[in-house]
Short mmCIF file of C-alpha atoms and ligand atoms in Angstrom, two decimals:
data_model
loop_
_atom_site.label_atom_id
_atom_site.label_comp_id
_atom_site.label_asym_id
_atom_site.label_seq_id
_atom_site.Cartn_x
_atom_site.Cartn_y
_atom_site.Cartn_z
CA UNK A 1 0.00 0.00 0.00
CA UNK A 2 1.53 3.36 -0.61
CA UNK A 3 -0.05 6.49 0.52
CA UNK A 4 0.99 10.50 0.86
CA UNK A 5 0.15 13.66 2.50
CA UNK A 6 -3.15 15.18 2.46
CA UNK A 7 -5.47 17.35 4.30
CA UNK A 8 -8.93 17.58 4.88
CA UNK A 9 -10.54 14.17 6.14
CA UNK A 10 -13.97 14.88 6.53
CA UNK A 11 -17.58 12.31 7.36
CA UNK A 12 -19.06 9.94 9.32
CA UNK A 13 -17.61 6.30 9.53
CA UNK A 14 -17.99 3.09 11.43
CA UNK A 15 -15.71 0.74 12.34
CA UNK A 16 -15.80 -3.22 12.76
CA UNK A 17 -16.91 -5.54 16.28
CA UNK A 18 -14.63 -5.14 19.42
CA UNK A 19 -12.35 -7.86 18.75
CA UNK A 20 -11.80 -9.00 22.37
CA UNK A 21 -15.79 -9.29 23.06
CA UNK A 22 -16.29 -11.16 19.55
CA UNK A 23 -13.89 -13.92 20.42
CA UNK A 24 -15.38 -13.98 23.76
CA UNK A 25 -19.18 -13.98 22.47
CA UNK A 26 -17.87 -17.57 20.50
CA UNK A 27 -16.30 -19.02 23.47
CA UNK A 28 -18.82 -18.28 26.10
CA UNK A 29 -21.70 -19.35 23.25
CA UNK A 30 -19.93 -22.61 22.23
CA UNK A 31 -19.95 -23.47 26.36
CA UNK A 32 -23.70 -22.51 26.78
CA UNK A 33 -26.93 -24.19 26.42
CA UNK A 34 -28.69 -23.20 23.67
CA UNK A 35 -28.14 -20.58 21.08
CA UNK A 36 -25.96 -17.88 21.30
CA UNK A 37 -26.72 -15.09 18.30
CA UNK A 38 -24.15 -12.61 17.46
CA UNK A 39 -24.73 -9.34 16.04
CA UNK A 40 -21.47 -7.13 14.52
CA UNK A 41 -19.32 -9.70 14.85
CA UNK A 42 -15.63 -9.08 14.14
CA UNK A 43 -15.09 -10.83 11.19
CA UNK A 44 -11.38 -10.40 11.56
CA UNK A 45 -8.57 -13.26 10.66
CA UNK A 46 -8.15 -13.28 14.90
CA UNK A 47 -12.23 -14.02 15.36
CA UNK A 48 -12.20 -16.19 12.48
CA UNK A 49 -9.50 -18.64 14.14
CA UNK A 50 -12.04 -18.77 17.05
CA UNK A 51 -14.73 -19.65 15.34
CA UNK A 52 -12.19 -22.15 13.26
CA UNK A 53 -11.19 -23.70 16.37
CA UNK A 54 -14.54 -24.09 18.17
CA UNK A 55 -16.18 -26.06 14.75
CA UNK A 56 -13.34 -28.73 15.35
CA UNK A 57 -14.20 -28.95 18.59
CA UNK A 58 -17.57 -29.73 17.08
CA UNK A 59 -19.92 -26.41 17.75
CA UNK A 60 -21.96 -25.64 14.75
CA UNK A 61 -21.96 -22.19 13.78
CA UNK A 62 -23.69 -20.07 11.31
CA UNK A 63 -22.15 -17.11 9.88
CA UNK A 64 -24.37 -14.85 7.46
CA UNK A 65 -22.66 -11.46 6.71
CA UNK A 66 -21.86 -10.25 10.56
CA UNK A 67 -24.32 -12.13 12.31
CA UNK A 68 -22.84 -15.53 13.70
CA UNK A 69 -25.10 -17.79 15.50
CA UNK A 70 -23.69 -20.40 17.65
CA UNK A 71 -25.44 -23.63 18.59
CA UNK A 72 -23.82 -24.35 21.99
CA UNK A 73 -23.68 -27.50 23.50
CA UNK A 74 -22.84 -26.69 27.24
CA UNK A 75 -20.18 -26.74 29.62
CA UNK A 76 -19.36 -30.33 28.64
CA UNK A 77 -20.23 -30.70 25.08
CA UNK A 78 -17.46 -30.02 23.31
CA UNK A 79 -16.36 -32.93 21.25
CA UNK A 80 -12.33 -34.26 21.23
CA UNK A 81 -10.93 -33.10 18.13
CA UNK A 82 -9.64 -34.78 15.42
CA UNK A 83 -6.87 -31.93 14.27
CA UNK A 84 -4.24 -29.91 15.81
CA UNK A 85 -6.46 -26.70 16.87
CA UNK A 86 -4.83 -23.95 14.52
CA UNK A 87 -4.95 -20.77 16.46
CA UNK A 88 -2.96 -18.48 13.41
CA UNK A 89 -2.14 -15.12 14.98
CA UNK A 90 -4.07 -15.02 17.95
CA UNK A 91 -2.98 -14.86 21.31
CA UNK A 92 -6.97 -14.43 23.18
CA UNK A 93 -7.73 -17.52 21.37
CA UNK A 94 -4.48 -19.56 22.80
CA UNK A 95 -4.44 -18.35 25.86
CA UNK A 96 -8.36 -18.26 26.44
CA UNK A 97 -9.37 -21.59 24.61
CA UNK A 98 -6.54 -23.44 27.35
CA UNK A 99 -8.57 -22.35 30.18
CA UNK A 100 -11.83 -24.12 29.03
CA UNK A 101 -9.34 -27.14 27.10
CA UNK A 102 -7.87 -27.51 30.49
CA UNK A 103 -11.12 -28.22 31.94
CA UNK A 104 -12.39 -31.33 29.39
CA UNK A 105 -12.22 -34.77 28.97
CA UNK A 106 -9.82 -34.94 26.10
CA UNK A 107 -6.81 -34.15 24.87
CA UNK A 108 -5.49 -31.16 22.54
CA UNK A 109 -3.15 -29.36 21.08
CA UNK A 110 -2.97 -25.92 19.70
CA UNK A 111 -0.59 -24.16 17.37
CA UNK A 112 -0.58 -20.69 15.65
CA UNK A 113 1.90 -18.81 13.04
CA UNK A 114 5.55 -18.19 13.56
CA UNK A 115 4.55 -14.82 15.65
CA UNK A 116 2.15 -16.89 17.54
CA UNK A 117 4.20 -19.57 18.65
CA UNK A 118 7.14 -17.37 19.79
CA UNK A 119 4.93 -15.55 22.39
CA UNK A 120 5.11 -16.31 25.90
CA UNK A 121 2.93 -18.91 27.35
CA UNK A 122 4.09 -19.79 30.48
CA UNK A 123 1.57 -17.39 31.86
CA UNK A 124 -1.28 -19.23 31.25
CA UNK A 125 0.92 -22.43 31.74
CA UNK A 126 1.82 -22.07 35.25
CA UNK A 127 -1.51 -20.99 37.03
CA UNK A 128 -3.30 -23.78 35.16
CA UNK A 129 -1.04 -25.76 36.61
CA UNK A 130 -1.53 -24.41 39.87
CA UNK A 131 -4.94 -25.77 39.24
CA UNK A 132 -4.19 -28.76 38.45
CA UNK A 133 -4.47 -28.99 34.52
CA UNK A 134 -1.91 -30.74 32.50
CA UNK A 135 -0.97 -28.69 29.99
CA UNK A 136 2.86 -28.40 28.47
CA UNK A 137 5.09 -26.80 25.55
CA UNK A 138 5.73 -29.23 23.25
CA UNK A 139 9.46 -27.86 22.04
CA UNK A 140 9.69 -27.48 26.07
CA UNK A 141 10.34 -23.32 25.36
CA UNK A 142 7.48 -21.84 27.36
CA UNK A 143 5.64 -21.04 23.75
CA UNK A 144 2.99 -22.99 21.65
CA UNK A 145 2.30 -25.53 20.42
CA UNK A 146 0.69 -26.51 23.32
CA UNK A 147 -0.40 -30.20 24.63
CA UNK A 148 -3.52 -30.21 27.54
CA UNK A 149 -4.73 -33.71 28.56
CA UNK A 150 -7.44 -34.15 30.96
CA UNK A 151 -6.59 -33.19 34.36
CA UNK A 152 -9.02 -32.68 37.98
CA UNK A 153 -9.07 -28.73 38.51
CA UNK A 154 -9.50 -27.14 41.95
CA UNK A 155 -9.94 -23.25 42.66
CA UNK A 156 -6.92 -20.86 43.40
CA UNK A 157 -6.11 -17.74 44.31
CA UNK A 158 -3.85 -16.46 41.64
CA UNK A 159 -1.64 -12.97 41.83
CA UNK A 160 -0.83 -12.83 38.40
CA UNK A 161 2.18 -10.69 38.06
CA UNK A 162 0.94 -8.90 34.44
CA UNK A 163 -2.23 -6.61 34.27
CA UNK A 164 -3.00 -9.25 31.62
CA UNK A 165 -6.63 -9.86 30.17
CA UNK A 166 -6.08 -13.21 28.53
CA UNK A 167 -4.10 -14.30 31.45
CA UNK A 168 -7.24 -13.56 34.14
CA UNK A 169 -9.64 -14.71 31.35
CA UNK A 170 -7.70 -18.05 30.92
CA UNK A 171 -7.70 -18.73 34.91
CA UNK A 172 -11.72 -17.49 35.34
CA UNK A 173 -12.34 -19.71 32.38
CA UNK A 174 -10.78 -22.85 34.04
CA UNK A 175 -12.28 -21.41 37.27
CA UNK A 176 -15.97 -23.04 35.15
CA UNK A 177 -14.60 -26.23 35.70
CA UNK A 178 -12.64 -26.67 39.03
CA UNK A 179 -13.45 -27.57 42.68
CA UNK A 180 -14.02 -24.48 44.98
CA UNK A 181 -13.71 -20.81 44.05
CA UNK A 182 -10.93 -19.14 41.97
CA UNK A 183 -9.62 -15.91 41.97
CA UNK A 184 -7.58 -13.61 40.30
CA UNK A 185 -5.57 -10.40 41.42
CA UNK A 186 -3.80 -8.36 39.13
CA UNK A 187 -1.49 -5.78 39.57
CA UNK A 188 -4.32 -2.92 38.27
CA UNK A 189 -7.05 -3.65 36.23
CA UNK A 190 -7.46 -5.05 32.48
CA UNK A 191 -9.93 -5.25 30.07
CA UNK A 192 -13.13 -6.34 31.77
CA UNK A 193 -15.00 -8.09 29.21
CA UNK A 194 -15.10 -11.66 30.22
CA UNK A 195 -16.35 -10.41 33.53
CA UNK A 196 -18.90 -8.73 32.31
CA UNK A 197 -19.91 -11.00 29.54
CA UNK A 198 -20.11 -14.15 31.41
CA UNK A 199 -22.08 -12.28 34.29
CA UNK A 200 -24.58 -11.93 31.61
CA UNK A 201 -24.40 -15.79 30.36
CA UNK A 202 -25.19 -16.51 33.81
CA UNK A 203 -21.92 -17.13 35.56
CA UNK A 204 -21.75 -16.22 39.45
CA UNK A 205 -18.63 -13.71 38.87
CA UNK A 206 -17.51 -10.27 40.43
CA UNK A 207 -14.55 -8.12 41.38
CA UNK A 208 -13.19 -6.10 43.72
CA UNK A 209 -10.65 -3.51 44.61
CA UNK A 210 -8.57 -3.00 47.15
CA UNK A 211 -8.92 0.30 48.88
CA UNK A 212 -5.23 1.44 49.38
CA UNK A 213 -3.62 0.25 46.10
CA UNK A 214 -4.99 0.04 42.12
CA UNK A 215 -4.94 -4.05 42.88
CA UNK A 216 -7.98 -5.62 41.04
CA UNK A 217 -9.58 -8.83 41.95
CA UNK A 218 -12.68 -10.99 39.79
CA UNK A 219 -14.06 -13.95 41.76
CA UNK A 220 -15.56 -16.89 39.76
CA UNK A 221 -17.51 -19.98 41.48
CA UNK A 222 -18.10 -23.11 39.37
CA UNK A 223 -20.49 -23.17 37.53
CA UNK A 224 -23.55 -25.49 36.43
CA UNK A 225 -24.60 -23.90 33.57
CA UNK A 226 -24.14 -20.96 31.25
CA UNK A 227 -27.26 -19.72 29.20
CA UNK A 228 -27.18 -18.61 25.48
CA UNK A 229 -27.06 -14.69 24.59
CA UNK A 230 -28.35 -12.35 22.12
CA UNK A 231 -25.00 -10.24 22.25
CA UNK A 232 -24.40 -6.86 20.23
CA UNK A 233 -20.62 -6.30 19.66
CA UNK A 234 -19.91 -2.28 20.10
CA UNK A 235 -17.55 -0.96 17.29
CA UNK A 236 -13.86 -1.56 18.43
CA UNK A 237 -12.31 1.44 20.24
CA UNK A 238 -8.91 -0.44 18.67
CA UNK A 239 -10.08 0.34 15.09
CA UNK A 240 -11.44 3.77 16.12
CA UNK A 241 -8.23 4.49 17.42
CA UNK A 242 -6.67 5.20 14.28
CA UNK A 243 -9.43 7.36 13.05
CA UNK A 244 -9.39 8.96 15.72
CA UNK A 245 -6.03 10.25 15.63
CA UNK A 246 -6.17 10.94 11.63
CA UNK A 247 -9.20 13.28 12.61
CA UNK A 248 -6.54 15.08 14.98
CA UNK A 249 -3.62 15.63 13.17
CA UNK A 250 -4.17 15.83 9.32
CA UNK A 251 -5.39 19.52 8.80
CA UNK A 252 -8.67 20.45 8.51
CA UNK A 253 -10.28 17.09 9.04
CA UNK A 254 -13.47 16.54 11.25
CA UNK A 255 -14.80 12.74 11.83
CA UNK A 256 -17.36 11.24 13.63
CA UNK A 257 -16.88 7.55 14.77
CA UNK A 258 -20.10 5.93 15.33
CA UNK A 259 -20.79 3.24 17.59
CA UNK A 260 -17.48 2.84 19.56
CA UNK A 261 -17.00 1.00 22.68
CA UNK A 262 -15.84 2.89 25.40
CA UNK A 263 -15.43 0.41 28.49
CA UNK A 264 -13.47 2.48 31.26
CA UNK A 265 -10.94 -0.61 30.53
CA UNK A 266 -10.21 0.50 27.16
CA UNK A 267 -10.73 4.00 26.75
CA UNK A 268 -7.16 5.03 27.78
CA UNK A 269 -6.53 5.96 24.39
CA UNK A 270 -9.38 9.12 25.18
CA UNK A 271 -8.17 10.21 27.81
CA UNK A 272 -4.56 10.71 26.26
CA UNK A 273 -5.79 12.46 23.30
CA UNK A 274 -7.24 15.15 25.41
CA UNK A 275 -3.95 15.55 27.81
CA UNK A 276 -2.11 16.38 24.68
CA UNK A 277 -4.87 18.65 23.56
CA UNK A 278 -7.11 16.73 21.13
CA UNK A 279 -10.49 18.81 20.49
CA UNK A 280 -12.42 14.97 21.16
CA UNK A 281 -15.86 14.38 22.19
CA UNK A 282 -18.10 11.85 23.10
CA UNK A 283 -21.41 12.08 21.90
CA UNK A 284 -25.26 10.07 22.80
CA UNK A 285 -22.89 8.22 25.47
CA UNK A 286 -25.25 4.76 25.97
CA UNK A 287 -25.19 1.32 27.73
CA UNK A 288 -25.41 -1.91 25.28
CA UNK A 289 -25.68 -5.02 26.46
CA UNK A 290 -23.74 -4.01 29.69
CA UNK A 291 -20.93 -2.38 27.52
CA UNK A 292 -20.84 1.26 27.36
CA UNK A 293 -20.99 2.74 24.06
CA UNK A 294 -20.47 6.63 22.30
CA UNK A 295 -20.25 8.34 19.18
CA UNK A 296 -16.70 10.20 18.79
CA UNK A 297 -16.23 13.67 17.45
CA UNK A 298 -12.40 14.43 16.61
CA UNK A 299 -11.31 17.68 14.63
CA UNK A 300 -7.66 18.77 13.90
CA UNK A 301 -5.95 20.17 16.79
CA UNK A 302 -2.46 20.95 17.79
CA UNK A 303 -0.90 18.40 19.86
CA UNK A 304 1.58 18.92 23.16
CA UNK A 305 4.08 15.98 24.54
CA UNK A 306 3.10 13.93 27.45
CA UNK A 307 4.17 11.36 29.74
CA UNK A 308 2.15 8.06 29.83
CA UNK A 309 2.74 5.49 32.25
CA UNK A 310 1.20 3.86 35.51
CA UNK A 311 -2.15 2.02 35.43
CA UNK A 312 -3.87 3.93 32.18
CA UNK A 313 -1.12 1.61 30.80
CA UNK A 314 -3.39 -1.88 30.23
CA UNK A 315 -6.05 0.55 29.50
CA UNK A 316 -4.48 1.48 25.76
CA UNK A 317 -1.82 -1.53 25.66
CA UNK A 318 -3.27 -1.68 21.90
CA UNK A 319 -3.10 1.92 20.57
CA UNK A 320 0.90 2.40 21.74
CA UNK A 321 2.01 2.32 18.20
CA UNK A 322 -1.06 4.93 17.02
CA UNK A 323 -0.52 6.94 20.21
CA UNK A 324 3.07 7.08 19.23
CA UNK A 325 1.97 8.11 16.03
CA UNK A 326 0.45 11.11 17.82
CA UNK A 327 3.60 11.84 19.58
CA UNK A 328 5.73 12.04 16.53
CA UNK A 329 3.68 15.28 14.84
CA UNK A 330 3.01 16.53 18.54
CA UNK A 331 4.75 19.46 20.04
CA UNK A 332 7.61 18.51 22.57
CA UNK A 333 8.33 15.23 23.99
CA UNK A 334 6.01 12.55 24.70
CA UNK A 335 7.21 9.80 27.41
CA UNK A 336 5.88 6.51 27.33
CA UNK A 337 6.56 4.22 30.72
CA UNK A 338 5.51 1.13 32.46
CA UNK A 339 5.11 -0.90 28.80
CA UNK A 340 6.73 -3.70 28.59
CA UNK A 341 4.08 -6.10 28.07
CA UNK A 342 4.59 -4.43 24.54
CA UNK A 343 7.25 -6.39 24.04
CA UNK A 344 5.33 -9.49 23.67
CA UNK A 345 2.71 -9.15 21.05
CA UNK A 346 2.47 -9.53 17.42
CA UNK A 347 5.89 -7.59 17.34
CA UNK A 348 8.27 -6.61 19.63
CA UNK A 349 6.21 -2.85 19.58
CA UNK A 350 8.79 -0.95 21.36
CA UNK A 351 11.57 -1.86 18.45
CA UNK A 352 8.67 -2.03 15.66
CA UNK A 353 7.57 1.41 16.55
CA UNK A 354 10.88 3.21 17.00
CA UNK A 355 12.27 1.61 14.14
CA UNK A 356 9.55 2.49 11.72
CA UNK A 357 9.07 6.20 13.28
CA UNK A 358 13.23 6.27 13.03
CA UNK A 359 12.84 5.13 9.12
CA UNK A 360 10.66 8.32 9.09
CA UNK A 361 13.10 11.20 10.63
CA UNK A 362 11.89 10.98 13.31
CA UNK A 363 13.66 11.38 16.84
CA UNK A 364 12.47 8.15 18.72
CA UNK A 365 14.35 5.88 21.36
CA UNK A 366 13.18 2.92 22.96
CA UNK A 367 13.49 2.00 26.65
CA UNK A 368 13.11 -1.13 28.58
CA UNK A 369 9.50 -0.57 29.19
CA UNK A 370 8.74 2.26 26.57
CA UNK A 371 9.76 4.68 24.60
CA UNK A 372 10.97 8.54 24.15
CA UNK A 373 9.29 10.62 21.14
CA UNK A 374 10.14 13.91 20.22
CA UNK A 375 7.39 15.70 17.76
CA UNK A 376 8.61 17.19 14.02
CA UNK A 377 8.17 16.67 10.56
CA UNK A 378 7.65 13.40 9.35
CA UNK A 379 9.16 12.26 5.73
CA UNK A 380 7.86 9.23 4.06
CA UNK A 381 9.82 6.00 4.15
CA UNK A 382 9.42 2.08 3.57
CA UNK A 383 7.61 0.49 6.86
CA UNK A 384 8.65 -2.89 7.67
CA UNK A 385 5.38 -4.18 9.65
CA UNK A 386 6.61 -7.25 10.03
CA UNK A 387 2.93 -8.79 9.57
CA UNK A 388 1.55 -6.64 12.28
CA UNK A 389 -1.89 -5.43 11.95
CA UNK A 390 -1.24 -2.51 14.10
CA UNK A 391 1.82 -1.41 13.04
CA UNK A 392 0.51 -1.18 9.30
CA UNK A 393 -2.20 0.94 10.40
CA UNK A 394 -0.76 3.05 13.02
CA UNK A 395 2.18 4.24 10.46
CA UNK A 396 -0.65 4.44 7.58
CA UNK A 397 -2.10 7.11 9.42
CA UNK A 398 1.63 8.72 9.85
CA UNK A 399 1.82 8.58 5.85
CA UNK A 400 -0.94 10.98 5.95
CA UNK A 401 1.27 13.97 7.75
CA UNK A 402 4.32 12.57 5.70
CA UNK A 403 6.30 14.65 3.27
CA UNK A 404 7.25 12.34 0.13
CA UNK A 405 4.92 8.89 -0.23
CA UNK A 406 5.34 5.98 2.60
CA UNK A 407 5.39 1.98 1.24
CA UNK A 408 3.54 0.28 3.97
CA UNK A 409 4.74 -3.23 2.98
CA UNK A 410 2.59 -6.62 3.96
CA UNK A 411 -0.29 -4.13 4.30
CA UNK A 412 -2.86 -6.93 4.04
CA UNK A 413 -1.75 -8.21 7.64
CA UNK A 414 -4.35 -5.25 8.47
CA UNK A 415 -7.00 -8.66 8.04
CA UNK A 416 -5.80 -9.75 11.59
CA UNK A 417 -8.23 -7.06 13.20
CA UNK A 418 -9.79 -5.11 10.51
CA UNK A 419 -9.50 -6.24 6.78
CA UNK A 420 -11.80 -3.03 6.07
CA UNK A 421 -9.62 -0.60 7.34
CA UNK A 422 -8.25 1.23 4.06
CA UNK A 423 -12.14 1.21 2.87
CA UNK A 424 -13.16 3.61 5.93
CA UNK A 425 -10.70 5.30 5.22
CA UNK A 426 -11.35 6.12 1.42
CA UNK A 427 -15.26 7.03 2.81
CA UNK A 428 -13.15 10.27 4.80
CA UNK A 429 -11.94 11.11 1.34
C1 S3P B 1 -6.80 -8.99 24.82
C2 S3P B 1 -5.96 -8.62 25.84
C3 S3P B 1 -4.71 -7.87 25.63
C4 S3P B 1 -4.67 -7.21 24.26
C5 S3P B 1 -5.10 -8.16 23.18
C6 S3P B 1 -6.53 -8.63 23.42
C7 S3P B 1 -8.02 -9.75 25.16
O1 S3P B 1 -3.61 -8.75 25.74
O2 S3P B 1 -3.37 -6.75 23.99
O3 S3P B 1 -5.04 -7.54 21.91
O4 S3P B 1 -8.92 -9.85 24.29
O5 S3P B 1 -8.12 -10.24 26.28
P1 S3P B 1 -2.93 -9.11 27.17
O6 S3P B 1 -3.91 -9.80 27.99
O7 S3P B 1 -1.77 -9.97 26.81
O8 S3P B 1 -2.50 -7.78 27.74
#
């Protein structure tokens, strides 16, 4: 894909499913009784692996443009499969699908893509095993593929020592199946959508937090049944993301994002545009099916350096690279800390990111948990996304406030999350 400067994005666009709640809305469906029907699905290369995995496992499902119907068949109904699960790029599959794996009858094993399998699973591995699940790397390197075989769960208390979502999802989701309670505290709160979600399928779920530090703790009990949904997905405040900041800093743009999902555990990314002085705001603010939900308003605005770190961290883990973005056309220096955890997905992000903004002139230094950004001029360059959706659109956005045309290379790895990304974008034309 190559792109160039230009000014002026202007209209009213949508963007896909949360990704995070439609992978969830298959899982918690496939484990239900009855049917679980599935409006604005994500119909992403991630979602898709879910829904991939879950029909070997023997769950029918219907898919008919974004509605996806799922014919669960309870807690224990999945069927032992007959293939290697293949979970491609997605890390909430892996590490969510071994919490309920580690809870059946049979035996598994999961693999992904050569980005998958080099991410660290040991996470998951070790409080499952706390649990009493036998699950195991197959090279032995802490990575999948993975190998579960049936094992006799009992409740724990887990500290986990990431703010992780897929790691607390993973443990509440063997939590179904075990003896007792389990619990999981984490060191400040991450996205809250399995809570929430299986709350409404019927699960006896809830969290806490402590009173003198940002410690977060959800409670699951086991659980007899789980009850089929009708579930709207909001539109993904990921995807919005990089609307939102094109509506910021390409000149004379105004957009309006429709339909976004603003869960207080994602919307870090709206908080930051308006501490560097983004005109943002959120408009016929709503509650959907215990998600809350806005329309955003973003026009151009001139953007100041900040520093980012602490617990709003988990809150925008995703939009780093488009927040660094941000930081590279912004005014002074913007300081990203406690972000490590970026380390570990798709890419590396911290080296992805300051390479890519490097290859662009600009002044950009990683850390060991983040990364230094000084604002200028951007110049167009080759981006080496190494097949990561969110690198490819972040530094598509960048191209926009470029001087000279930008190459994004393996563009099409924007299917992961949002394979309709460079349409919206042409509607803003
Ligand atoms: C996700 C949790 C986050 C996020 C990922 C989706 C989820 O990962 O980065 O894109 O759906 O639970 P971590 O739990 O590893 O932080």
């Amino acid at each position: 894909m190559e792109l160039c400067k230009i000014t002026g994005l202007r209209g009213k666009v949508t963007v896909p499913g949360d990704k995070s709640i439609s992978h969830r809305s298959i899982m918690f469906g496939s484990i239900a009784d009855g049917t679980t029907e599935v409006h604005n699905f994500l119909k992403g290369a991630d979602c898709l692996a879910t829904i991939r995995c879950f029909r070997t496992l023997g769950i029918d499902i219907g898919e008919n443009d974004s509605t996806v119907t799922i014919h669960g068949k309870g807690l224990h109904g999945l069927a032992a499969p007959s293939d290697i699960l293949d979970v491609g790029n997605s890390g909430t599959t892996t590490r969510l699908l071994s919490g309920i794996l580690a809870g059946q009858t049979f035996d598994s094993k999961l693999s992904g893509d050569e980005s998958l399998n080099s991410r660290p699973m040991k996470r998951i591995i070790d409080p499952l095993t706390q649990m009493g699940a036998h699950i195991s790397s197959i090279l032995r390197n802490g990575c999948a593929p993975l190998y579960i075989t049936p094992g006799r769960l009992h409740g724990i208390h887990y500290t986990s020592p990431v703010a992780s979502a897929q790691v607390k999802s993973c443990v509440l989701l063997a939590g179904l199946y075990a003896e007792g309670e389990t619990s999981v505290t984490e060191p400040s709160l991450s996205r809250n959508h399995t809570e929430l979600m299986l709350k409404e399928f019927g699960a006896d779920v809830h969290t806490f937090h402590a009173l003198d530090s940002t410690k977060s703790t959800a409670v699951i009990q086991p659980c007899p049944q789980l009850c089929g949904q009708k579930i709207t997905v909001p539109g993904d405040i990921s995807s919005a993301a990089y609307f939102i900041a094109a509506g910021l800093i390409v000149p004379d743009s105004e957009i309006l994002i429709e339909n976004v999902g603003i869960n207080q555990t994602r919307a870090g990314i709206l908080k930051v545009c308006e501490d560097m002085g983004g005109d943002i705001t959120l408009l016929n603010e709503r509650f959907e099916g215990g998600e809350k939900v806005a329309d955003i308003l973003v026009k151009t605005s001139a953007l100041h350096g900040i520093t980012i770190e602490g617990d709003i961290i988990p809150t925008l883990i995703d939009e780093i690279p488009i927040i660094a973005v941000m930081a590279a056309v912004a005014e002074g220096t913007t300081i990203i800390k406690d972000a490590a955890e970026l380390k570990v997905k798709e890419t590396d992000r911290i080296e992805t990111v300051t390479d890519n903004l490097k290859a662009m002139g600009c002044n950009a230094s990683p850390t060991a948990d983040g990364m230094i950004i000084t604002g200028g001029q951007l110049k167009g360059a080759s981006i080496h996304t190494l097949l990561d959706h969110r690198i490819a659109m972040a530094f598509s956005i960048a191209a926009l406030v470029a001087e000279g045309n930008t190459k994004i290379l393996n563009s099409k790895c924007v299917d992961v999350s949002y394979p309709t990304f460079y349409d919206t974008f042409e509607q803003l034309l």
